Coordinates of C-alpha atoms in Angstrom, one line a residue:
M1 CA 90.1 123.5 155.0
A2 CA 91.3 127.6 155.3
P3 CA 90.4 129.2 152.5
H4 CA 93.8 129.9 151.0
K5 CA 94.5 126.4 151.6
E6 CA 91.6 125.6 149.0
N7 CA 92.6 128.4 146.6
K8 CA 96.2 126.9 146.5
A9 CA 95.0 123.8 145.8
G10 CA 92.7 125.1 143.1
A11 CA 95.2 127.3 141.6
S12 CA 97.6 123.8 141.8
A13 CA 94.6 122.0 139.7
D14 CA 94.8 124.9 137.0
R15 CA 98.5 124.9 136.9
R16 CA 98.1 120.9 136.4
L17 CA 95.3 121.5 134.0
E18 CA 97.4 124.4 131.6
Q19 CA 100.6 122.1 131.4
L20 CA 98.5 119.2 130.3
A21 CA 96.8 121.1 127.6
A22 CA 100.1 122.5 126.8
L23 CA 101.4 119.0 126.4
A24 CA 98.6 118.1 124.6
F25 CA 98.7 120.9 121.7
A26 CA 102.4 120.3 121.5
A27 CA 101.2 117.5 119.5
A28 CA 98.2 117.9 119.0
D29 CA 95.9 120.3 116.9
V30 CA 92.5 120.7 118.7
L31 CA 91.7 119.7 122.6
F32 CA 88.1 118.4 123.6
E33 CA 87.4 118.8 127.1
V34 CA 84.3 116.1 127.3
D35 CA 82.1 115.0 129.9
R36 CA 81.2 111.6 131.2
V37 CA 78.8 110.9 128.4
F38 CA 80.8 112.6 125.9
R39 CA 79.3 116.3 125.8
I40 CA 81.7 118.6 124.7
R41 CA 82.4 120.9 127.9
H42 CA 85.1 123.0 126.2
V43 CA 87.1 122.6 122.6
G44 CA 90.0 124.7 122.0
G45 CA 92.6 125.1 118.7
A46 CA 92.0 124.3 115.2
I47 CA 88.4 123.1 115.3
A48 CA 87.0 124.8 112.5
K49 CA 90.0 123.3 110.6
L50 CA 89.0 119.6 111.9
V51 CA 85.5 119.8 111.4
G52 CA 84.6 123.2 109.9
H53 CA 82.6 124.9 112.8
P54 CA 83.9 127.9 115.0
P55 CA 84.4 126.5 118.9
T56 CA 80.9 127.9 120.1
A57 CA 79.1 125.7 117.5
V58 CA 80.0 122.5 118.7
R59 CA 79.7 123.1 122.4
G60 CA 77.3 121.1 124.0
L61 CA 77.0 118.5 121.3
S62 CA 78.5 115.0 121.7
L63 CA 81.7 114.1 120.4
F64 CA 79.7 111.0 118.5
D65 CA 77.9 113.9 116.5
L66 CA 81.6 115.5 114.8
I67 CA 82.5 111.8 114.1
A68 CA 82.3 110.1 110.8
P69 CA 79.2 107.4 111.0
Q70 CA 81.6 104.6 110.2
D71 CA 83.6 105.3 112.9
R72 CA 81.1 105.6 115.7
I73 CA 80.8 102.6 116.9
F74 CA 84.6 102.6 116.8
L75 CA 84.9 105.5 119.4
R76 CA 82.5 103.5 121.7
R77 CA 84.6 101.0 121.8
V78 CA 87.5 102.8 122.3
M79 CA 85.8 104.5 125.0
E80 CA 84.5 101.4 126.6
A81 CA 88.2 100.2 126.7
F82 CA 89.3 103.5 128.1
D83 CA 86.6 103.4 131.1
R84 CA 87.8 99.6 131.6
E85 CA 91.4 101.2 132.2
Q86 CA 92.6 99.7 129.2
P87 CA 95.2 100.9 127.2
V88 CA 94.3 102.5 124.6
G89 CA 96.4 104.4 121.8
R90 CA 96.8 107.4 119.6
L91 CA 94.2 105.6 116.9
A92 CA 93.1 107.0 113.4
M93 CA 89.3 108.3 113.3
R94 CA 88.0 110.3 110.6
F95 CA 85.8 113.5 111.1
L96 CA 82.6 115.4 109.4
H97 CA 83.8 118.5 108.0
A98 CA 81.0 121.3 107.4
G99 CA 80.4 122.2 103.8
T100 CA 82.5 119.2 101.9
P101 CA 81.7 115.8 101.4
E102 CA 85.5 114.8 102.4
L103 CA 86.2 113.2 106.0
V104 CA 89.3 114.6 108.0
T105 CA 91.4 111.8 109.5
A106 CA 93.2 112.6 112.6
I107 CA 94.7 111.1 115.1
V108 CA 93.0 111.1 118.6
G109 CA 94.2 110.3 122.1
M110 CA 92.1 110.1 125.8
S111 CA 93.2 110.6 128.9
P112 CA 91.1 111.7 132.6
M113 CA 90.8 114.9 133.3
P114 CA 92.8 116.0 136.5
G115 CA 90.5 116.5 139.2
V116 CA 87.3 115.4 137.5
K117 CA 86.2 112.0 137.7
G118 CA 84.4 110.1 134.6
E119 CA 86.3 113.3 132.1
R120 CA 88.1 113.1 129.6
L121 CA 90.7 115.1 127.7
V122 CA 90.4 114.3 124.1
T123 CA 92.8 115.3 121.4
A124 CA 93.0 115.2 117.5
T125 CA 96.1 115.5 115.6
I126 CA 95.1 116.3 111.8
L127 CA 97.3 113.9 109.2
D128 CA 98.0 115.9 106.1
R129 CA 96.2 113.8 103.1
T130 CA 99.2 113.3 101.4
F131 CA 100.5 111.2 104.2
V132 CA 97.2 109.4 105.1
A133 CA 97.3 105.6 103.4
D134 CA 94.8 105.1 101.6
A135 CA 91.5 103.8 103.8
G136 CA 88.3 102.7 102.5
S137 CA 84.7 103.5 103.8
D138 CA 85.4 100.9 106.9
G139 CA 89.0 102.8 107.3
F140 CA 91.3 100.0 107.0
L141 CA 94.8 100.1 105.2
D142 CA 94.6 98.9 101.7
R143 CA 96.5 95.9 100.6
T144 CA 99.7 97.6 99.3
S145 CA 99.7 100.1 102.4
F146 CA 99.3 97.7 105.1
I147 CA 102.2 95.3 103.2
D148 CA 104.3 98.5 103.3
L149 CA 103.5 99.2 107.0
A150 CA 104.6 95.5 108.0
R151 CA 107.7 95.6 105.9
R152 CA 108.9 98.1 108.0
L153 CA 108.0 96.8 111.3
V154 CA 110.6 93.7 110.1
P155 CA 113.2 94.0 112.5
S156 CA 117.0 93.5 111.2
A157 CA 118.9 90.5 112.2
E158 CA 120.1 90.9 115.3
E159 CA 117.2 91.5 116.8
K160 CA 114.4 90.2 117.8
P161 CA 110.4 90.1 115.7
R162 CA 108.6 92.8 117.9
F163 CA 105.0 92.7 115.9
E164 CA 103.3 89.7 113.9
V165 CA 100.1 89.6 111.4
V166 CA 97.5 88.1 112.2
M167 CA 94.8 87.0 109.7
L168 CA 91.7 86.1 111.1
A169 CA 88.3 85.1 109.0
L170 CA 85.0 85.5 110.2
P171 CA 82.4 82.7 111.2
P172 CA 80.8 81.1 107.8
L173 CA 77.5 82.2 109.4
M174 CA 78.3 85.8 107.2
K175 CA 78.8 84.3 103.7
D176 CA 75.2 84.4 103.6
S177 CA 74.4 87.4 101.3
K178 CA 70.5 88.0 102.8
L179 CA 72.1 87.9 106.4
R180 CA 75.3 90.0 105.2
S181 CA 72.6 93.3 104.5
S182 CA 70.3 92.8 107.2
K183 CA 70.5 95.1 110.2
L184 CA 72.0 92.2 112.0
G185 CA 74.5 91.2 109.7
M186 CA 75.2 95.5 109.1
A187 CA 75.8 95.8 113.0
F188 CA 77.7 92.5 113.6
A189 CA 80.2 93.8 110.9
A190 CA 80.9 96.9 112.5
E191 CA 81.5 95.9 115.5
A192 CA 83.9 92.9 114.6
E193 CA 85.7 95.7 112.5
A194 CA 85.8 98.2 115.4
I195 CA 87.1 95.5 117.4
L196 CA 89.7 94.7 115.0
R197 CA 91.0 98.8 114.7
L198 CA 91.2 98.9 118.5
N199 CA 93.1 95.9 119.2
S200 CA 95.4 95.9 116.4
E201 CA 98.7 98.1 116.2
G202 CA 98.4 101.7 115.6
G203 CA 94.9 100.5 113.8
A204 CA 96.7 98.6 110.7
V205 CA 94.2 96.4 109.6
T206 CA 93.3 95.4 106.2
R207 CA 90.5 93.4 104.5
L208 CA 91.3 90.3 102.6
G209 CA 88.0 89.6 101.6
E210 CA 84.5 90.2 102.4
D211 CA 84.9 88.1 105.8
S212 CA 88.3 88.0 106.0
F213 CA 91.1 90.5 107.9
A214 CA 94.7 91.0 108.6
F215 CA 96.1 93.3 111.4
I216 CA 99.4 93.7 113.1
Q217 CA 99.7 93.5 116.7
K218 CA 102.8 92.9 118.9
A219 CA 104.7 89.4 119.1
G220 CA 103.2 87.4 121.6
E221 CA 100.2 88.6 122.2
D222 CA 97.5 86.2 122.0
P223 CA 94.9 86.4 119.1
S224 CA 92.5 85.0 120.7
V225 CA 91.6 87.3 122.7
V226 CA 90.0 89.6 119.6
E227 CA 88.2 86.1 118.8
Q228 CA 86.6 85.9 122.0
K229 CA 85.7 90.0 121.7
I230 CA 84.2 89.6 118.7
I231 CA 82.0 86.2 119.8
E232 CA 80.8 88.2 122.8
A233 CA 80.5 91.6 120.9
T234 CA 77.6 89.9 118.7
D235 CA 75.9 88.1 121.5
V236 CA 74.9 85.1 119.4
L237 CA 75.5 81.6 118.8
L238 CA 78.6 82.1 115.8
A239 CA 81.0 79.4 114.9
H240 CA 84.5 80.3 116.6
P241 CA 86.4 82.9 114.5
R242 CA 89.6 81.3 112.8
S243 CA 93.1 83.4 112.6
Q244 CA 97.1 82.5 112.1
T245 CA 99.7 84.3 113.4
L246 CA 102.7 85.3 111.2
P247 CA 105.8 86.5 113.2
L248 CA 107.6 89.6 111.1
D249 CA 111.2 88.1 111.4
A250 CA 112.8 88.0 108.0
S251 CA 116.1 86.4 108.5
L252 CA 118.0 88.7 106.2
M253 CA 115.6 88.8 103.2
E254 CA 115.5 91.7 100.9
Q255 CA 112.5 94.1 101.4
E256 CA 111.3 92.8 98.0
E257 CA 111.4 89.3 99.3
V258 CA 109.7 90.6 102.7
E259 CA 107.1 92.0 100.5
A260 CA 106.3 89.0 98.3
A261 CA 106.3 86.5 101.7
L262 CA 103.3 88.7 103.1
E263 CA 101.2 89.0 99.9
H264 CA 101.6 85.8 99.2
A265 CA 100.6 84.7 103.2
L266 CA 97.7 87.2 102.9
A267 CA 96.3 86.1 99.5
T268 CA 96.4 82.3 100.5
F269 CA 94.6 82.6 103.4
A270 CA 92.1 85.5 101.9
R271 CA 91.1 82.2 99.3
H272 CA 91.5 79.0 101.7
S273 CA 91.2 80.7 105.4
A274 CA 89.2 77.4 106.2
D275 CA 91.8 74.6 105.8
C276 CA 94.9 76.6 104.4
A277 CA 98.4 75.1 105.9
P278 CA 99.5 77.4 109.0
V279 CA 102.3 79.7 108.0
T280 CA 105.1 79.8 110.7
N281 CA 107.6 82.3 109.3
L282 CA 108.7 84.7 106.1
P283 CA 111.1 82.6 104.6
D284 CA 109.2 79.8 104.3
C285 CA 106.0 81.9 102.4
L286 CA 108.4 83.2 100.0
A287 CA 109.6 79.7 99.1
A288 CA 105.7 78.7 98.8
S289 CA 105.1 82.1 96.6
A290 CA 107.9 81.1 94.5
R291 CA 106.9 77.5 93.9
Q292 CA 103.4 78.9 93.5
D293 CA 104.3 81.7 91.1
R294 CA 105.8 79.4 88.3
E295 CA 102.9 77.4 88.3
L296 CA 100.2 80.2 87.8
V297 CA 103.0 81.7 85.3
A298 CA 102.9 78.5 83.6
S299 CA 99.3 78.3 83.5
C300 CA 98.9 81.5 82.6
R301 CA 100.8 81.0 79.7
S302 CA 99.4 78.0 78.6
I303 CA 95.5 79.7 78.9
I304 CA 96.9 82.8 76.6
E305 CA 98.7 80.3 74.2
D306 CA 96.0 78.0 73.5
A307 CA 93.5 80.7 73.7
T308 CA 91.5 78.3 76.1
F309 CA 89.0 80.8 77.5
F310 CA 85.6 82.0 76.1
Q311 CA 83.6 85.6 76.6
V312 CA 80.3 85.9 77.8
L313 CA 78.1 89.1 77.5
Q314 CA 76.0 91.3 79.9
P315 CA 73.7 93.8 78.6
I316 CA 74.1 97.6 79.9
L317 CA 71.0 99.0 78.8
T318 CA 69.3 103.2 79.4
L319 CA 67.5 102.8 82.6
K320 CA 64.5 104.9 81.3
T321 CA 64.0 103.2 78.5
G322 CA 65.0 99.6 78.9
I323 CA 66.7 99.8 75.5
I324 CA 69.9 98.0 75.2
Q325 CA 73.0 100.6 74.5
H326 CA 75.7 97.9 74.4
Y327 CA 76.8 94.5 76.3
E328 CA 80.3 93.8 78.1
V329 CA 82.6 91.0 77.2
L330 CA 83.3 89.2 80.0
T331 CA 86.4 86.4 80.3
R332 CA 85.3 82.9 81.7
F333 CA 87.4 79.8 81.8
A334 CA 86.2 76.2 80.7
Q335 CA 86.3 73.9 83.8
G336 CA 90.0 72.7 84.5
V337 CA 91.7 75.2 82.2
A338 CA 93.0 77.8 85.1
R339 CA 95.0 74.9 87.2
G340 CA 95.3 76.9 90.6
I341 CA 93.8 80.2 89.4
S342 CA 90.3 80.7 90.9
N343 CA 88.8 83.3 89.0
T344 CA 89.1 85.8 86.2
S345 CA 90.2 88.5 88.3
E346 CA 93.4 86.6 89.8
F347 CA 94.0 85.5 86.4
I348 CA 94.4 89.8 84.9
Q349 CA 96.9 90.2 88.3
I350 CA 99.2 87.3 87.6
A351 CA 99.2 88.4 83.6
E352 CA 100.1 91.8 84.7
Q353 CA 102.7 90.7 87.5
V354 CA 104.0 88.5 84.8
G355 CA 104.2 90.8 81.9
M356 CA 101.3 88.2 79.8
I357 CA 98.6 91.0 80.2
N358 CA 99.6 92.7 76.6
T359 CA 99.3 89.4 74.6
F360 CA 95.8 88.2 76.4
D361 CA 94.4 91.4 75.6
L362 CA 95.2 91.4 71.9
V363 CA 93.9 88.1 71.7
N364 CA 90.9 88.9 73.6
C365 CA 90.6 91.9 71.5
V366 CA 90.7 89.1 67.7
K367 CA 88.1 87.2 69.5
T368 CA 85.9 89.8 70.0
I369 CA 85.8 91.1 66.5
K370 CA 85.6 87.6 65.5
L371 CA 82.3 87.4 67.6
L372 CA 81.0 91.3 66.3
Q373 CA 81.4 89.5 62.6
K374 CA 78.7 87.2 63.9
L375 CA 76.3 89.3 65.7
P376 CA 73.9 91.7 64.1
A377 CA 75.0 95.0 62.7
S378 CA 73.0 97.1 65.6
V379 CA 75.0 95.5 68.3
R380 CA 77.8 96.7 70.1
L381 CA 80.3 94.9 72.4
A382 CA 82.6 96.7 75.1
L383 CA 86.4 95.4 75.7
N384 CA 88.1 95.6 78.9
V385 CA 91.4 96.3 78.2
S386 CA 93.8 96.9 81.1
G387 CA 95.8 99.9 82.8
R388 CA 99.2 98.7 82.1
S389 CA 98.2 97.5 78.3
V390 CA 97.6 101.0 77.2
Q391 CA 100.9 102.1 78.6
S392 CA 102.8 99.9 76.4
A393 CA 103.7 101.2 72.8
E394 CA 104.1 97.7 71.9
F395 CA 100.8 96.9 72.4
A396 CA 99.4 99.8 70.7
E397 CA 101.0 99.5 67.4
R398 CA 100.1 95.7 67.6
L399 CA 96.7 96.9 68.7
R400 CA 96.7 99.4 65.4
G401 CA 97.7 96.0 63.2
V402 CA 95.0 94.2 64.2
L403 CA 92.1 97.0 63.9
E404 CA 93.3 98.2 60.5
G405 CA 93.9 94.5 59.5
S406 CA 92.1 93.3 56.3
D407 CA 90.3 90.7 58.6
T408 CA 88.4 93.3 60.6
Q409 CA 85.5 94.5 58.9
V410 CA 84.3 95.5 61.8
A411 CA 82.6 99.2 62.1
P412 CA 84.8 101.2 65.0
S413 CA 81.9 102.2 66.3
R414 CA 80.7 98.7 67.5
L415 CA 83.9 97.9 69.6
L416 CA 84.1 100.1 72.5
I417 CA 87.0 100.2 74.8
E418 CA 86.8 99.7 78.9
I419 CA 89.5 100.7 80.5
T420 CA 90.0 98.9 84.1
E421 CA 92.4 100.2 86.6
T422 CA 93.7 96.8 88.1
R423 CA 96.8 98.7 87.6
G424 CA 97.0 102.3 88.2
I425 CA 98.2 104.3 85.1
T426 CA 101.6 106.5 86.1
E427 CA 102.5 108.0 82.8
F428 CA 100.1 109.1 80.2
E429 CA 101.5 110.3 77.3
Q430 CA 101.3 106.9 75.5
P431 CA 97.6 106.2 76.8
C432 CA 96.4 109.6 75.3
A433 CA 98.0 109.0 72.2
L434 CA 96.6 105.4 71.8
L435 CA 93.0 106.7 73.2
Q436 CA 92.7 109.5 70.9
Y437 CA 93.6 107.7 67.7
L438 CA 90.9 104.8 68.8
F439 CA 88.5 107.6 69.7
Q440 CA 89.0 109.3 66.2
R441 CA 88.9 106.2 65.0
G442 CA 85.2 106.2 65.9
H443 CA 85.3 103.6 68.8
R444 CA 84.1 104.7 72.0
I445 CA 85.6 105.0 75.4
C446 CA 84.8 103.6 78.9
L447 CA 86.1 103.9 82.5
D448 CA 85.4 100.6 84.4
D449 CA 84.7 101.2 88.6
F450 CA 85.0 104.9 88.3
G451 CA 85.3 105.8 92.4
A452 CA 87.2 102.8 93.1
G453 CA 90.8 103.8 92.4
A454 CA 92.7 107.0 93.4
M455 CA 93.1 108.2 90.1
S456 CA 89.3 108.2 88.5
F457 CA 88.9 111.8 87.9
E458 CA 92.8 112.1 86.3
Y459 CA 91.6 109.7 83.7
L460 CA 88.2 111.5 82.9
R461 CA 90.4 114.6 82.7
R462 CA 93.1 113.2 80.3
F463 CA 91.0 110.9 78.5
P464 CA 88.4 110.9 75.5
V465 CA 86.0 109.3 77.3
S466 CA 82.2 108.6 76.5
Y467 CA 81.1 106.0 79.6
V468 CA 81.9 106.3 83.0
K469 CA 81.2 103.0 84.9
I470 CA 80.6 103.9 88.8
D471 CA 82.3 101.1 90.9
G472 CA 79.5 98.5 91.8
P473 CA 80.2 98.2 95.4
F474 CA 80.8 102.3 95.6
F475 CA 76.8 102.6 94.1
R476 CA 75.4 100.2 96.5
N477 CA 77.1 102.1 99.9
A478 CA 75.2 104.8 98.2
M479 CA 71.6 102.6 98.9
I480 CA 72.6 103.0 102.7
S481 CA 75.1 106.0 102.9
G482 CA 74.0 109.7 102.6
R483 CA 77.4 110.4 102.3
D484 CA 77.8 108.4 99.0
R485 CA 74.4 109.3 97.5
I486 CA 76.0 113.3 97.0
L487 CA 79.3 111.4 96.0
V488 CA 77.6 109.1 92.8
R489 CA 75.2 112.3 92.6
T490 CA 78.3 114.6 92.0
I491 CA 79.9 112.0 89.5
A492 CA 76.8 111.8 87.4
R493 CA 76.5 115.3 87.0
C494 CA 80.4 115.9 86.3
A495 CA 80.0 113.4 83.5
F496 CA 77.6 115.1 82.3
E497 CA 79.0 118.0 82.2
L498 CA 81.9 116.5 80.4
G499 CA 79.3 114.7 77.7
C500 CA 79.7 111.0 78.8
R501 CA 77.3 108.6 80.0
T502 CA 77.1 107.2 83.3
V503 CA 77.0 103.2 84.1
A504 CA 75.5 102.1 87.6
E505 CA 77.1 98.6 88.0
M506 CA 76.0 95.6 90.0
I507 CA 72.5 96.3 90.0
E508 CA 70.4 93.0 91.1
T509 CA 67.2 94.6 92.7
E510 CA 64.0 97.6 91.7
A511 CA 65.0 100.2 94.5
E512 CA 69.0 99.7 93.3
S513 CA 67.4 101.0 89.8
A514 CA 65.4 103.1 91.1
L515 CA 68.2 104.8 93.0
A516 CA 70.4 105.0 90.0
R517 CA 67.6 106.9 88.3
E518 CA 67.1 109.1 90.9
L519 CA 71.2 110.1 91.4
G520 CA 71.0 110.8 87.7
I521 CA 72.8 108.0 85.9
E522 CA 71.8 107.1 82.5
C523 CA 72.8 103.4 82.3
G524 CA 72.5 100.5 84.4
Q525 CA 74.0 96.6 84.6
G526 CA 74.0 93.8 86.7
W527 CA 71.3 90.7 86.9
L528 CA 68.2 92.5 87.4
F529 CA 68.7 93.2 83.5
G530 CA 70.8 90.3 82.5
K531 CA 73.3 87.9 83.7
P532 CA 76.2 87.0 81.4
V533 CA 75.5 84.7 78.5
T534 CA 77.3 82.9 76.1
A535 CA 76.9 84.5 72.1
D536 CA 75.1 81.3 71.4
V537 CA 72.4 81.7 73.6
L538 CA 72.4 85.6 72.5
M539 CA 72.2 85.0 68.7
A540 CA 69.4 82.1 69.7
T541 CA 67.2 85.3 71.5
F542 CA 68.1 87.4 68.7
S543 CA 66.4 85.0 66.5
D544 CA 63.1 85.4 68.1
H545 CA 63.4 88.7 69.4
P546 CA 65.9 91.0 66.8
P547 CA 67.6 93.8 68.8
R548 CA 66.6 97.5 68.6
Q549 CA 69.0 99.9 68.0
P550 CA 70.1 102.0 70.4
A551 CA 69.4 105.7 71.2
P552 CA 71.8 107.9 70.0
S553 CA 74.5 109.6 72.1
R554 CA 72.8 112.1 73.8
M555 CA 72.9 113.5 77.4
V556 CA 70.0 112.9 79.8
S557 CA 70.3 115.5 82.5
P558 CA 71.2 114.1 85.7
A559 CA 68.7 115.8 87.3
P560 CA 66.7 113.7 89.9
T561 CA 63.5 112.2 87.8
P562 CA 60.2 110.3 89.3
P563 CA 59.7 107.2 87.8
P564 CA 57.7 107.7 84.2
A565 CA 54.1 107.2 84.3
R566 CA 54.2 104.3 81.1
R567 CA 57.3 101.9 81.8
V568 CA 58.6 100.0 79.2
A569 CA 58.1 96.6 79.1
A570 CA 60.9 94.3 78.9
M571 CA 60.8 90.9 78.1
R572 CA 63.7 88.7 79.7
S573 CA 64.7 85.8 77.5
G574 CA 67.7 84.1 77.9
G575 CA 69.1 86.3 80.6
V576 CA 69.0 89.1 78.6
V577 CA 66.6 91.9 78.3
F578 CA 64.8 93.1 75.3
P579 CA 62.1 96.2 74.9
A580 CA 58.5 95.2 73.5
A581 CA 57.5 96.6 70.7
G582 CA 54.6 98.8 70.6

């Protein structure tokens, strides 16, 4: 070929590349040029905003080095699909950012490099945090965001449905907790989650339970393709995943009705994926939801009015000494009482939805006060109160009447109030007034499941908090995630600076207890220290081993400390831990 023709061809390729780059930057913030092993050759755009490094620092790195560990298997799946010339849409992915534990979410796209076989152009469009749907560490949407997205994809009456919701449950083998926490189990879960994100419409996936999911796909696509990919990815003989498909066809339903129908379908599949009746359309789901709601409301009302529930107590103790600080009061149902309600969490959700939670919290409070009157004077109990209740002026007035009544006769310091975030607090004037009243009266305030909800730090800022309970799954993730360890340590330090004690939930092993101490967490709760027991069982243990008075409410520095040379011996009796004398 003549030199001038070669120059002309090269110039043409350069122009094509410039045009492609210009098109990419018209919608993207960052453009990566990567080779066939995803090593970054060139980068342009707002790379410092995306990862906190200048272009020179990322050239030569693998693109995988910039991606959050939770998304690396997902990126590998995307890359494999692209290499097989399968359609790959623009998908959300989290990037590490230097100097901060926060992840930066971006929409990632991929296209072949013009004229260079095997090399790719990767674009990243940074999403504003205000517009990013709430996603967990697995990158999935929360239930509310997922339902809202599905509702917006429902067509008008004259249009055909373009999308459908697929509900999928993984094989029963993953019910084994030991297998789940093993390297094989975690690898299987990560592969399955990556496949779901890649094969859903826009990465729209939500977790229904530990082993069940829902995702959105185009109408008419075969969900068995996803099931087969999961089986192939695990490379082991497992039972076939189970799935159901629900077309997004509203048939003149109102928006609230669509949301109620979707919620019913997802919740039913999450509870009974193995044997639930097939769902065919949203109107049928809405009718089933209405029937179930009436039955659940009646069951919920009878439980509250007849007080047909009982309380169990689980100890919360100081990790360094083993001394019990207080017990959390947990609600349980007698067999056959809660017809149609599978567990306490579901009961609380129903009570909140139908406006019965205020009454339940008051009945539970009266029961707790009566229980305190029977227990030794040194025993303190933490009562769970819904975030919905503390926003009610009527509840506040009735609670004052209970606490100041002549029948109470219990020192306020013995009754702690633990605020749960099943329903987020949005108006702060009434809750602040109530909690200030309780605090000044002598009750200590606890924040439950800190780190699980979006408003945790706002509550800590506004309320007179004495205890911060770190969400159990969040704390457990710190066992395997360095990023979560940093966040947990930061929470412990922040609580310490504000004069609050921290509590780690769901501690079941000595390794978890040691990690809690290392991260500066002062107190612990979990089966390692004692399972929930009834008051009668607790009273029986007191007859042999009188409880020791808790230490004064003083703070222990959250700086990492080695295990004490001489550990305090403990006796486990009836599921309750008591420090031995001496």
